[in-house]
Amino acid sequence: MLETESLNQIVNAVKRGERSAREIVRECLDRIDVLDGDLSSFRETYPDEAIAVAEAIDRRIASGEDPGPLAGVPIALKDNIVTDYGRTSCGSLMLESYRSPFTSTAVERLQQAGAIIIGKTNCDEFAMGSSTEHCAFAITRNPWDLSRVPGGSSGGSATAVTSGLCLAALGSDTGGSVRQPAAFCGVVGVKPSYGRVSRYGLVAFGSSLDQIGPITRNVADSAAILQVIAGADRRDSTCADIHVADYQERLDAPISDLRIGVPRQYLGDRNDQEVNRVINDAIGVFRDLGAEIIEIDLPLTEYGVATYYVIAPAEASGNLARFDGVRYGRRAEMNRDDNLHDLYARNRGEGFGPEVRRRIMLGTFVLSAGYYEDYYRRALQARRLIKEEFDSVFEQCHAIIGPTAPSPAFTIGEKQDALSMYLCDVYTAITNIAGHCAISIPAGFAGVDGRQLPVGLHIQCKSFDEETMFRIARLFEANTDHHLQRPPTAFSPTAS
Ligand code: GLN
């Protein structure tokens, strides 16, 4: 029943001894065996470790101990979050067989809370992409239509959760990589405020933008996961020592005089018409619930993608310098007369795929003498203006809503040129530029070529106000049933 259960149902059943953690892990692994052949969500699974952890949890329960708030919850990790067992490949040949000597803080906290790590999920190489097509190992498919992408870069995490191959997953969001795949797959994805969750053990892409975030099937489950992974960490100095509210306890508390801002830039012609229809209906739901809907202006929306695609590659080019086949990464075959330069060029040329190479070139270009002022410095200036624009809007309303992405899931191979892929990030990347928090929740379905495809509602709130973000998301969810719809691939006669 993993495809329909909520986190609290599982935790309660495990704690009461009605279901064993072992049996839940077994069900997960069986479902992966039956269903993941079509989806390719997983890079690898950890059956032995997961069963051993589950048995330890069952023993603790039998002896009257409390194994924690996530007791028995099976969780998958994006392939760029390290664990001290298994491999962490970042979807890249460069790290095909890389084994980390340590475990990330977020994962350590999950384990301490009684969660069980099931495996690692496929992603775009080094989290660069919006479709998971840039993964060196597999093509992950959208559970609603196998000819379409699941979104990216955390596409494997989103498909695994959507299809009930685990209960929750962690992704990483640098410009939308948790929220956009959640939107394309019809599940919930959270980008916490910058500094909310430790980045220790997340392989760095854009260090001033990256955040680990949960992907789940409902808002309460995401709140439960963030509750555990959020909070200061002495191993990451950018992780803020700011109070983590009790997200779950206050989830259903009403917000008085709820004001929701809809930017006039968010529902224009760049969106698929079906997306605009679904989002307008979602706005109607809030209006019917008594929220005041105000039209707001975010003119710098137009500059979000350009700013992001200067800053993110600039930071990536520095972060990826360590993958040279000497300090980290794959070592290529060398010829007898190769020199040191050849060694680096060959290691990096063979280890990195085309999108990563493009980002490194873009990043080193915008940082190079002569171009730095025109590109990188200007992008930093734009970043400050964007941040100020959001700050002033958050003084007028509790949240900004709109679509998570301008279209529903596109078909595999459809977006061949890099720019058309980058434009998918118009509504999400700007959140990372400014640093505040955002969530994507199921808003409804778009009719595309005779199929129903999920559309995500993007709710942005001010920095470190995840509590309000969850409450607004929950209000919508409690009054709609989109999050309860499951794709046909979530069910299989042999797996049920
Ligand atoms: N699609 C964006 C990019 O390619 C965002 C990726 C992410 O959030 N990791 O950079």
GROMACS .gro file of C-alpha atoms and ligand atoms in nm, residues 127-130 153 173-177 205 308-309 359 425, ligand 1:
model
   25
  127ALA     CA    1   2.245   1.844  -1.105
  128MET     CA    2   2.271   2.048  -1.425
  129GLY     CA    3   1.951   2.020  -1.624
  130SER     CA    4   1.575   2.032  -1.613
  153SER     CA    5   1.754   1.753  -1.218
  173ASP     CA    6   1.752   2.258  -0.573
  174THR     CA    7   1.994   2.511  -0.721
  175GLY     CA    8   1.751   2.665  -0.968
  176GLY     CA    9   1.440   2.451  -0.944
  177SER     CA   10   1.561   2.093  -0.941
  205PHE     CA   11   2.702   2.290  -0.785
  308TYR     CA   12   2.104   3.254  -1.283
  309TYR     CA   13   2.288   3.126  -1.591
  359ARG     CA   14   2.858   2.510  -1.795
  425ASP     CA   15   1.357   2.762  -1.499
  497GLN     N1   16   1.765   2.351  -1.429
  497GLN     C1   17   1.859   2.429  -1.356
  497GLN     C2   18   1.999   2.408  -1.410
  497GLN     O1   19   2.012   2.335  -1.501
  497GLN     C3   20   1.850   2.401  -1.211
  497GLN     C4   21   1.925   2.283  -1.167
  497GLN     C5   22   1.916   2.259  -1.019
  497GLN     O2   23   1.833   2.316  -0.948
  497GLN     N2   24   2.005   2.176  -0.971
  497GLN     O3   25   2.093   2.461  -1.365
   0.00000   0.00000   0.00000
